[in-house]
Coordinates of C-alpha atoms in Angstrom, one line a residue:
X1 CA 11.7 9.8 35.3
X2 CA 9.0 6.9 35.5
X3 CA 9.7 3.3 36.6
X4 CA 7.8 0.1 36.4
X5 CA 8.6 -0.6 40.3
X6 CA 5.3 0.0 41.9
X7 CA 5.5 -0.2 45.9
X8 CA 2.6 -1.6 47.3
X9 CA 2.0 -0.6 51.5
X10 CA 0.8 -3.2 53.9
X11 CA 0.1 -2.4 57.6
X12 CA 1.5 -4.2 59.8
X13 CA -0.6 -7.6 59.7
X14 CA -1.1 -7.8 56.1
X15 CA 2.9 -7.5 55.7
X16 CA 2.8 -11.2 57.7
X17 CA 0.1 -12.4 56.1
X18 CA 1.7 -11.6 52.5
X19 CA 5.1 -13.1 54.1
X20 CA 3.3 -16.6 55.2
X21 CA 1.7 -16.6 51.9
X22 CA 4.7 -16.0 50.3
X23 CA 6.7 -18.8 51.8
X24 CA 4.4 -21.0 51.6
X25 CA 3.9 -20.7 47.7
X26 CA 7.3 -21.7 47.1
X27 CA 7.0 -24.3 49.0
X28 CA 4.9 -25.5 47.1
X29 CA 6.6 -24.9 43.8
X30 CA 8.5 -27.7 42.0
X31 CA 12.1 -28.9 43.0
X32 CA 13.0 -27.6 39.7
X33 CA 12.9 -24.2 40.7
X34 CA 15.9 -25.4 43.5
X35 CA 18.1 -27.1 41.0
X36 CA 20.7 -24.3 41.2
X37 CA 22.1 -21.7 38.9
X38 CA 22.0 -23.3 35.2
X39 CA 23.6 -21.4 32.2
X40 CA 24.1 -22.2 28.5
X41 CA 25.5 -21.1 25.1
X42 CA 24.4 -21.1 21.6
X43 CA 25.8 -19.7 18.5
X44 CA 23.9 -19.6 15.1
X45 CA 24.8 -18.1 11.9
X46 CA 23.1 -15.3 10.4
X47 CA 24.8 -15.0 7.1
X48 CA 22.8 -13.8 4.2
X49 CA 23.2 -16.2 1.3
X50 CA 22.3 -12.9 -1.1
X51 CA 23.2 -9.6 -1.2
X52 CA 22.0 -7.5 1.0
X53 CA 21.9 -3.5 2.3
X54 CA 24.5 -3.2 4.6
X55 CA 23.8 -0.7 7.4
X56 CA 26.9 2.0 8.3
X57 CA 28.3 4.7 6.0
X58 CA 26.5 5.1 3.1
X59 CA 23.7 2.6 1.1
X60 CA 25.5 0.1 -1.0
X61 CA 24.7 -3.4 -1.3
X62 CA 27.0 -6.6 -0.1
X63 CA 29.0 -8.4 -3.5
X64 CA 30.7 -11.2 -1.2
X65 CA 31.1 -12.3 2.5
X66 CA 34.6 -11.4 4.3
X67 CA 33.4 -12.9 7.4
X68 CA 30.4 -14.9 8.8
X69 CA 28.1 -13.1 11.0
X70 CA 25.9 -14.5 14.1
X71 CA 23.6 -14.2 17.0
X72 CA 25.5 -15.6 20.2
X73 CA 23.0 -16.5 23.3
X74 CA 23.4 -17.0 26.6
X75 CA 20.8 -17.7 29.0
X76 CA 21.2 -17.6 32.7
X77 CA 18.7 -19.5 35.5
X78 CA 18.8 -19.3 38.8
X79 CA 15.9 -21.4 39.8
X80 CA 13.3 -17.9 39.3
X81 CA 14.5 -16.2 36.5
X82 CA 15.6 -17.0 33.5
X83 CA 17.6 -14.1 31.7
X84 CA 18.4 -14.1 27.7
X85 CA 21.7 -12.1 26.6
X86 CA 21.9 -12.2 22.8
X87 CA 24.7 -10.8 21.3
X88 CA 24.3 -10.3 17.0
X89 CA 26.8 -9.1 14.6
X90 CA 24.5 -5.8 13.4
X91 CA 25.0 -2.5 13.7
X92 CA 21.6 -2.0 14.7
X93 CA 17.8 -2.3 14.8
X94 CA 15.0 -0.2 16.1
X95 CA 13.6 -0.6 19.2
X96 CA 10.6 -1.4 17.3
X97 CA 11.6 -4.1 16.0
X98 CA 13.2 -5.4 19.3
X99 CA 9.6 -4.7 20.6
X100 CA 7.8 -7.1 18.2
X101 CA 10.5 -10.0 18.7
X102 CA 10.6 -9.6 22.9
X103 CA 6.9 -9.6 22.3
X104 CA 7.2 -13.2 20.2
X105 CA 9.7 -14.6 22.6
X106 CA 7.2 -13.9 25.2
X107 CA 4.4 -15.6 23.5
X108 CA 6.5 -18.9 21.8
X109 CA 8.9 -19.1 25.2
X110 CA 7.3 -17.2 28.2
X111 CA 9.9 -15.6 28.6
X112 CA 9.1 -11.6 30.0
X113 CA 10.9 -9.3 28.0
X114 CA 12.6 -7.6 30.8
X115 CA 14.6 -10.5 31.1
X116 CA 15.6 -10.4 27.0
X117 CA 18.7 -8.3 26.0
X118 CA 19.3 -8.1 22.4
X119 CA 22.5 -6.4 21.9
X120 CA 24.2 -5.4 18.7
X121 CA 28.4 -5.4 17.9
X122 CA 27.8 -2.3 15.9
X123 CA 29.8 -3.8 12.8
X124 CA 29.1 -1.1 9.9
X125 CA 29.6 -3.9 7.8
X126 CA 26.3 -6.3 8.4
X127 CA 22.8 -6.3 6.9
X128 CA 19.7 -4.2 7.6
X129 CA 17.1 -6.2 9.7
X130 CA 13.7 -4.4 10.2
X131 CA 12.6 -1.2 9.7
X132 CA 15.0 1.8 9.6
X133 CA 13.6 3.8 12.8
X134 CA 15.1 6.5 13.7
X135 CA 18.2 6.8 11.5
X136 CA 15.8 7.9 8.7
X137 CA 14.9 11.1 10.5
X138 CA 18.7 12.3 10.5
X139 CA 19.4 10.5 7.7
X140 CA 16.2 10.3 5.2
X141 CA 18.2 9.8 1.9
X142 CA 20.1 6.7 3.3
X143 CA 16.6 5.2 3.1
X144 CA 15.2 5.2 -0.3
X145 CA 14.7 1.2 -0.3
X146 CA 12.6 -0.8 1.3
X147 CA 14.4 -3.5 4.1
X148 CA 14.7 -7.3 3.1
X149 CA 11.7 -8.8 5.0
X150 CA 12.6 -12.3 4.0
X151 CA 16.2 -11.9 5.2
X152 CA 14.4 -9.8 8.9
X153 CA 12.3 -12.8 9.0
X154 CA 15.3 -15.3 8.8
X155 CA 17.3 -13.1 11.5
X156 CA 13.9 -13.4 13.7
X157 CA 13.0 -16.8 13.8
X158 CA 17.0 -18.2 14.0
X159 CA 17.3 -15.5 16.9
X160 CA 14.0 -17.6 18.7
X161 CA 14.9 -20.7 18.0
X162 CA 18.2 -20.4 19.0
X163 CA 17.0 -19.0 22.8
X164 CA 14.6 -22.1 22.7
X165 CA 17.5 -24.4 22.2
X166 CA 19.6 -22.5 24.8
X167 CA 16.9 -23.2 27.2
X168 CA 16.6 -26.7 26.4
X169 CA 20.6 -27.1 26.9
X170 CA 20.5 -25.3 30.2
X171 CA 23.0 -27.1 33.0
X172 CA 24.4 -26.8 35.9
X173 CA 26.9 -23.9 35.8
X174 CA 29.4 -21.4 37.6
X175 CA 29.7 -17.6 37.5
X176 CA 32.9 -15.3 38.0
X177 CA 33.6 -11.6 37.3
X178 CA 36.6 -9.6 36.2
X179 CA 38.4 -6.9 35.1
X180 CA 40.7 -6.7 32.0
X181 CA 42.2 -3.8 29.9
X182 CA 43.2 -3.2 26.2
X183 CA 44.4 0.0 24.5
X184 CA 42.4 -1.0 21.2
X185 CA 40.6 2.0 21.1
X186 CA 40.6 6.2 21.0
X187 CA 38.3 8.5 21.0
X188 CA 37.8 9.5 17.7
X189 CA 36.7 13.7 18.3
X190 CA 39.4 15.0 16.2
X191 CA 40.0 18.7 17.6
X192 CA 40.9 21.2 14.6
X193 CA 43.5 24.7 14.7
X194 CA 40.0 26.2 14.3
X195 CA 38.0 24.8 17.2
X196 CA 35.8 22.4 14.7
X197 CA 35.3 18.7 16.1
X198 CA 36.1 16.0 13.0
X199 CA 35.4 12.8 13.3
X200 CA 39.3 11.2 13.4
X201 CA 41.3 10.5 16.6
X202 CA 41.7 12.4 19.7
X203 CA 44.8 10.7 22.2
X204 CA 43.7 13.8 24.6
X205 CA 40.2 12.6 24.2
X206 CA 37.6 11.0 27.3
X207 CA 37.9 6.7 26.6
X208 CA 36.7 3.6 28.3
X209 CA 39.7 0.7 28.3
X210 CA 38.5 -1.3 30.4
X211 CA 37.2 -4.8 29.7
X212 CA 34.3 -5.7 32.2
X213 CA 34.7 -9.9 32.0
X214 CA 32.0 -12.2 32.8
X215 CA 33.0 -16.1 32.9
X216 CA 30.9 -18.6 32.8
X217 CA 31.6 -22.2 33.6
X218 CA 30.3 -25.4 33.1
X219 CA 30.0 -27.9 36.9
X220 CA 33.3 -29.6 36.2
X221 CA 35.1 -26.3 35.6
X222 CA 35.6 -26.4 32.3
X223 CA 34.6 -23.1 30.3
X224 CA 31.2 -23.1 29.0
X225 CA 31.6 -19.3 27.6
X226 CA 32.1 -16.0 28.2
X227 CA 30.7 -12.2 27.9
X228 CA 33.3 -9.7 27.4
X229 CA 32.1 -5.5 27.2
X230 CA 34.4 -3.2 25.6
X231 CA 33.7 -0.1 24.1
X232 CA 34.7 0.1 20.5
X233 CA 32.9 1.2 17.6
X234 CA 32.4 -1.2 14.5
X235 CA 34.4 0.6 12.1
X236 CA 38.0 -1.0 11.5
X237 CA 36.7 -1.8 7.5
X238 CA 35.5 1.1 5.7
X239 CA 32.3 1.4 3.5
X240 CA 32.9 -1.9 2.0
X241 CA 30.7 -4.1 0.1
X242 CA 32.0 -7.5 1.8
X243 CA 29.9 -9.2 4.7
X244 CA 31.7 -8.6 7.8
X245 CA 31.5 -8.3 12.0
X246 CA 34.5 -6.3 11.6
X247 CA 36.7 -5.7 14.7
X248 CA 34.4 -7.2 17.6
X249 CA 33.4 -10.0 15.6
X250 CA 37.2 -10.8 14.5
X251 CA 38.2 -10.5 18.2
X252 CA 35.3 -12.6 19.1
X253 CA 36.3 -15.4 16.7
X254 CA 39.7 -15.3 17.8
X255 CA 39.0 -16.2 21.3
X256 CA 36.7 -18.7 20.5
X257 CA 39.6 -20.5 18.3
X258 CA 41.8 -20.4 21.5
X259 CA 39.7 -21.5 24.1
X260 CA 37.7 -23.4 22.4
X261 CA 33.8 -21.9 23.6
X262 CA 31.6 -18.8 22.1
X263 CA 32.2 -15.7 23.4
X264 CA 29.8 -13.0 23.3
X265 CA 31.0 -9.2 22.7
X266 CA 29.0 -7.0 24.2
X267 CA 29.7 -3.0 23.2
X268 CA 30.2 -0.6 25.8
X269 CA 29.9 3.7 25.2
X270 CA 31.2 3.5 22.2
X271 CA 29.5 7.0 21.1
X272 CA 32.7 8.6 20.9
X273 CA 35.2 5.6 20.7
X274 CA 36.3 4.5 17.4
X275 CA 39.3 1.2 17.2
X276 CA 42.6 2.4 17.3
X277 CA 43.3 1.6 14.1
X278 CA 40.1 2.4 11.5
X279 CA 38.3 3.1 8.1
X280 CA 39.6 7.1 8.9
X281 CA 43.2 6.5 9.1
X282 CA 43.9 3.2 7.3
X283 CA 41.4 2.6 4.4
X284 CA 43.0 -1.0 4.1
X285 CA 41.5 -2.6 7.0
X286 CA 42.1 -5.7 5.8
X287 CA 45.8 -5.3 6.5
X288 CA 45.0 -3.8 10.0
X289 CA 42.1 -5.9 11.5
X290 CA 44.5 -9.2 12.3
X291 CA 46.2 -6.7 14.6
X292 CA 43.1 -6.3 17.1
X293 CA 43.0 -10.2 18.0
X294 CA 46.5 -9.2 19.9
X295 CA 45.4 -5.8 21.2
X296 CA 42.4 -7.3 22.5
X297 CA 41.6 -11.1 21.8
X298 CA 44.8 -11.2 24.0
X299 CA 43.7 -9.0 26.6
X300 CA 40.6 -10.7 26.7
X301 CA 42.2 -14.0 27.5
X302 CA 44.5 -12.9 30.0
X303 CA 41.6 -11.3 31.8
X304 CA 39.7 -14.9 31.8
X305 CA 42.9 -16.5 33.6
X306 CA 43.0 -13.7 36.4
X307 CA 39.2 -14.7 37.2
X308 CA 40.0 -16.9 40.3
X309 CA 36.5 -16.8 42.3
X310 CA 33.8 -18.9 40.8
X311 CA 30.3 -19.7 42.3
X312 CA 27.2 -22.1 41.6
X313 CA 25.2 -19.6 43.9
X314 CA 24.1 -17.1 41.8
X315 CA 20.8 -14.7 42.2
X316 CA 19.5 -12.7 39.3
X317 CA 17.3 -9.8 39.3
X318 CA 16.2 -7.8 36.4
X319 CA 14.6 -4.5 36.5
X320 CA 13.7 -1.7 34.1
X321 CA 12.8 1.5 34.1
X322 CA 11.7 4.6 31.7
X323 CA 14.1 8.2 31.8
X324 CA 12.3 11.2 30.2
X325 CA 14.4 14.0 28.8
X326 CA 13.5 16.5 26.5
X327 CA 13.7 15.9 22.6
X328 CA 15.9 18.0 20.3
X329 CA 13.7 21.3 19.5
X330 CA 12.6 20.9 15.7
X331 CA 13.4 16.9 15.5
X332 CA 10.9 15.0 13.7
X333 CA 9.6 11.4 14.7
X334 CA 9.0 7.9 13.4
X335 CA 5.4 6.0 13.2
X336 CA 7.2 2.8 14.3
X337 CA 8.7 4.8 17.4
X338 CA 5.5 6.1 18.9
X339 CA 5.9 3.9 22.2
X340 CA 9.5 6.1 22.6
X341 CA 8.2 9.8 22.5
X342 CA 4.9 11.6 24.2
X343 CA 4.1 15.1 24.4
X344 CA 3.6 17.2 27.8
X345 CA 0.5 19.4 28.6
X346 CA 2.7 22.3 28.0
X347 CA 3.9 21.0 24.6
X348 CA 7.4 19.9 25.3
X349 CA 8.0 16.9 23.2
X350 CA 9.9 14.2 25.5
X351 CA 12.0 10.9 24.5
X352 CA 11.1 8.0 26.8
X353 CA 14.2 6.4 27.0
X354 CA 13.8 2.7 28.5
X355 CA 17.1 1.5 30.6
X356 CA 17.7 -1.6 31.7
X357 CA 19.3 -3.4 35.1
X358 CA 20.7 -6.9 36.2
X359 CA 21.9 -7.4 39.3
X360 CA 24.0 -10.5 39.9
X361 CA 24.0 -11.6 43.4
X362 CA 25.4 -8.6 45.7
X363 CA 28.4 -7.3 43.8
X364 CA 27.5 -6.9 40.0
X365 CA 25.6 -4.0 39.0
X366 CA 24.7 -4.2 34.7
X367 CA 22.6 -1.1 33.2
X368 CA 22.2 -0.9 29.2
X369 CA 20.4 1.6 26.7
X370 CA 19.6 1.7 23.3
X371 CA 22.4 4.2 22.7
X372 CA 25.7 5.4 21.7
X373 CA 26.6 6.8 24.9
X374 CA 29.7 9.0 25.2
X375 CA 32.0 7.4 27.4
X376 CA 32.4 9.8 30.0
X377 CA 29.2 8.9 31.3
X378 CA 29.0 5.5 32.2
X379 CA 32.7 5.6 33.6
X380 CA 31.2 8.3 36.0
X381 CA 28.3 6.4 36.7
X382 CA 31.1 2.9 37.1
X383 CA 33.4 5.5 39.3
X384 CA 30.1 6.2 41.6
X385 CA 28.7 3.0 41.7
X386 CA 28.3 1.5 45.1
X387 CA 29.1 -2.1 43.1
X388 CA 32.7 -3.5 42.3
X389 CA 31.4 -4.6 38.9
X390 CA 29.5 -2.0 37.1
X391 CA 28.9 -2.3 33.7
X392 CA 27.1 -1.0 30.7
X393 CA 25.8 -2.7 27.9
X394 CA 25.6 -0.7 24.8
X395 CA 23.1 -0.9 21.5
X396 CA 21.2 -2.9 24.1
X397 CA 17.6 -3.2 22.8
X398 CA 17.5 -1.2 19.8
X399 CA 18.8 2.2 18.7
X400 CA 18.0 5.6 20.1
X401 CA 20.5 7.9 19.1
X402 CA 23.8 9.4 20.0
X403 CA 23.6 11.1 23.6
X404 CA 26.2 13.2 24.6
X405 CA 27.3 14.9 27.8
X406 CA 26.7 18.5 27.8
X407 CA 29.9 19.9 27.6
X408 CA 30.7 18.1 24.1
X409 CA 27.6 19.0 22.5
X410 CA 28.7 22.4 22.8
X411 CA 31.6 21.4 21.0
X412 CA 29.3 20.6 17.9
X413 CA 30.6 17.8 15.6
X414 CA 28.6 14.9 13.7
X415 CA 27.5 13.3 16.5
X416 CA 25.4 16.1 17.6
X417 CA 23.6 16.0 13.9
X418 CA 22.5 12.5 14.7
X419 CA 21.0 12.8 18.6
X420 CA 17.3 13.4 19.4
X421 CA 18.3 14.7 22.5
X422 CA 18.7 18.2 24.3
X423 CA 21.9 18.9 25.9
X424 CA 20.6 18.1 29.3
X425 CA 19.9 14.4 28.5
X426 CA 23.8 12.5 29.8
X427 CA 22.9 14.4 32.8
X428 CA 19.4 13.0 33.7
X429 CA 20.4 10.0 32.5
X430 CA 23.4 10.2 34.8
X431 CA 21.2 11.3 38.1
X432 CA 18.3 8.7 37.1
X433 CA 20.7 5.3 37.0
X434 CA 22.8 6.7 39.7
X435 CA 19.7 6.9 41.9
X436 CA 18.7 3.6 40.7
X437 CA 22.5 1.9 41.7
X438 CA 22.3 3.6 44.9
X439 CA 18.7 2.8 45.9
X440 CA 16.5 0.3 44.4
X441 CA 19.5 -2.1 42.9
X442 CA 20.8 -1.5 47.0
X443 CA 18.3 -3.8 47.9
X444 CA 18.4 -7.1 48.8

């Protein structure tokens, strides 16, 4: 494990020094920088006006739109740091291609992109944007097409200039944090009479029902918007050829009409968590999707009401840092991905797997991956984290695989055709963010 927290020593006399200095820059800085924890919200719409290549199941191309499709942004300031949360009704992108936007956003907006989480829905029902990454190892024939570049583009520039309007409608704003729960999902490893794993539904099965709530309100009180995590994979429709965000965008939607504000879904370990109701056991998920706006719009809503304890005094701090585990023997690579892999002096191929962490005043604790994490993991890692809130942010920066705890991938199943991982990865993942929570995110 390698992190990007480098510890400088002082003796004794340069520690003061470096303190005096300190205090006396921000002195110096602009009252700005003191106007209190700002927030704002902006929703844009990312609907292709032609057909495109939709990404989930098989390759087939979009006829008509069931649903619209969009990047919803928040951005948080607290007077130092100024944090971007987009969440975009995809299924996925490559980290790549996160890479070159962040990079962009840093150039057009100064903003650094540790401080920029791009997360995905996971809807199997929405466009390709960039290049494939690592899906076409596991899955080379999906891939015999080239990805729209005009329609990437589009998705791109709305994404920047939607964070550039976000910032320019930052204002003063609350923050409150909560807990909800919804039974709108399963996990979906289907045990068979002869010991085979199926993808289908599981009720004996590991799941995550727990709705991590973050509300964000406007000086008055009113609600400005809010960020709700729940793990539930995208795949209510099945391999339709209709535009859609599926069930976390219908959910989203929903609440929105209620109260009025945009609401961000953000996925959780959805690896092995499919909705209750889905494309496996009800191929007309048009006559099933309505039902997830009560299973968990509602849930969602109620959850908002139980926040009682708001605050304008809120500290962000973002960190990141880099876990290496070892590669699947025999799995193949990606041009694009280069930054994500390097090779030992003994020849052991490694994944460089780059986490994420905010830390929201003393009592929230948020990590994300680019993954689909299997639930147990991150519901240990909640269970043993010294913070009340704990959360994980799934598909968060791109896409690097299934990853699996070891005990299921000795189970076999699909989702260990489609990890570039040995079975030892949930577990130094597990030890490396549990050391983080415990030590540097400790800190004051």
């Amino acid at each position: 494990m390698t992190s990007n927290h480098n510890i400088s020593h002082f003796s004794t006399a340069k520690k003061i020094v470096f303190a005096l200095f300190t205090v006396s820059c921000f002195l110096l800085l602009p009252s700005a920088s003191f106007a209190g924890f700002r927030a704002s919200v902006v929703k844009v719409d990312i609907t292709p006006s032609n057909s495109q290549y939709l990404l989930g199941y098989g390759p087939r191309k979009s006829e008509s739109v069931y649903d619209k499709i969009y990047h919803r942004i928040v951005m948080m300031d607290d007077g130092i740091t100024q944090f971007v949360l987009i969440s975009s009704d995809l299924a996925l992108v490559s980290p790549s291609e996160y890479d070159k936007v962040a990079a962009r956003i840093q150039k057009e907006l100064k903003i650094n992109p540790v401080n920029i989480w791009w997360t995905f829905t996971h809807t199997h029902s929405a466009p390709e944007v960039g290049p494939p990454g690592l899906p076409s190892v596991f899955l080379g024939d999906r891939y015999q097409h080239d990805f729209d570049k005009v329609y990437t583009d589009m998705v791109e520039q709305k994404l920047i200039d939607g964070i550039a309007e976000a910032r320019k409608k930052l204002a003063p704003a609350k923050l409150g944090t909560g807990w909800g729960f919804a039974s709108a999902n399963i996990n979906r490893r289907a045990r068979l009479a002869d010991g085979r794993i199926t993808l289908g539904m599981n009720p004996d099965g590991p799941v995550d029902r727990r709705i991590g709530l973050i509300r964000l309100e406007k000086e008055d009180g009113s609600l400005l918007t809010l960020i709700a995590n729940y793990a539930m994979h995208g795949t209510v429709f099945a391999a339709i050829t209709e535009i859609s965000a599926d069930g976390p965008g219908v959910v989203a939607e929903y609440v929105e009409e209620k109260l009025g504000v945009p609401m961000l879904y953000i996925n959780g370990a959805a690896g092995n968590i499919a909705p209750l109701y889905s494309q496996l056991d009800a191929p007309n998920g048009k006559r099933v999707i309505p039902q997830f706006k009560v299973m968990l719009g509602d849930k969602i809503i109620k959850a908002n009401k139980d926040i009682l304890s708001m605050s304008s005094d809120v500290k962000l701090r973002s960190s990141a840092m880099t876990v290496e585990t070892p590669r699947k023997a025999g799995m193949g690579w990606t041009n694009d991905m280069a930054n994500y892999t390097r090779t030992t002096k003994e020849g052991v191929n490694l994944v460089k797997l780059p986490v994420r962490f905010l830390k929201i005043n003393e009592d929230v604790a948020i990590w994300s991956a680019p993954l689909e994490l299997f639930c147990e993991i991150s519901n240990e890692i909640r269970d043993r984290s010294p913070f009340p809130y704990t959360m994980y942010f799934g598909y968060g920066n791109g896409w690097l695989g299934y990853l699996l705890t070891e005990k299921e991938y000795a189970q076999g199943g699909y989702e260990t055709t489609v990890t570039p991982y040995s079975p030892r990865a949930g577990q130094d993942l597990t030890d490396a963010v549990m050391n983080y929570l415990q030590g540097e995110m400790k800190k004051p």
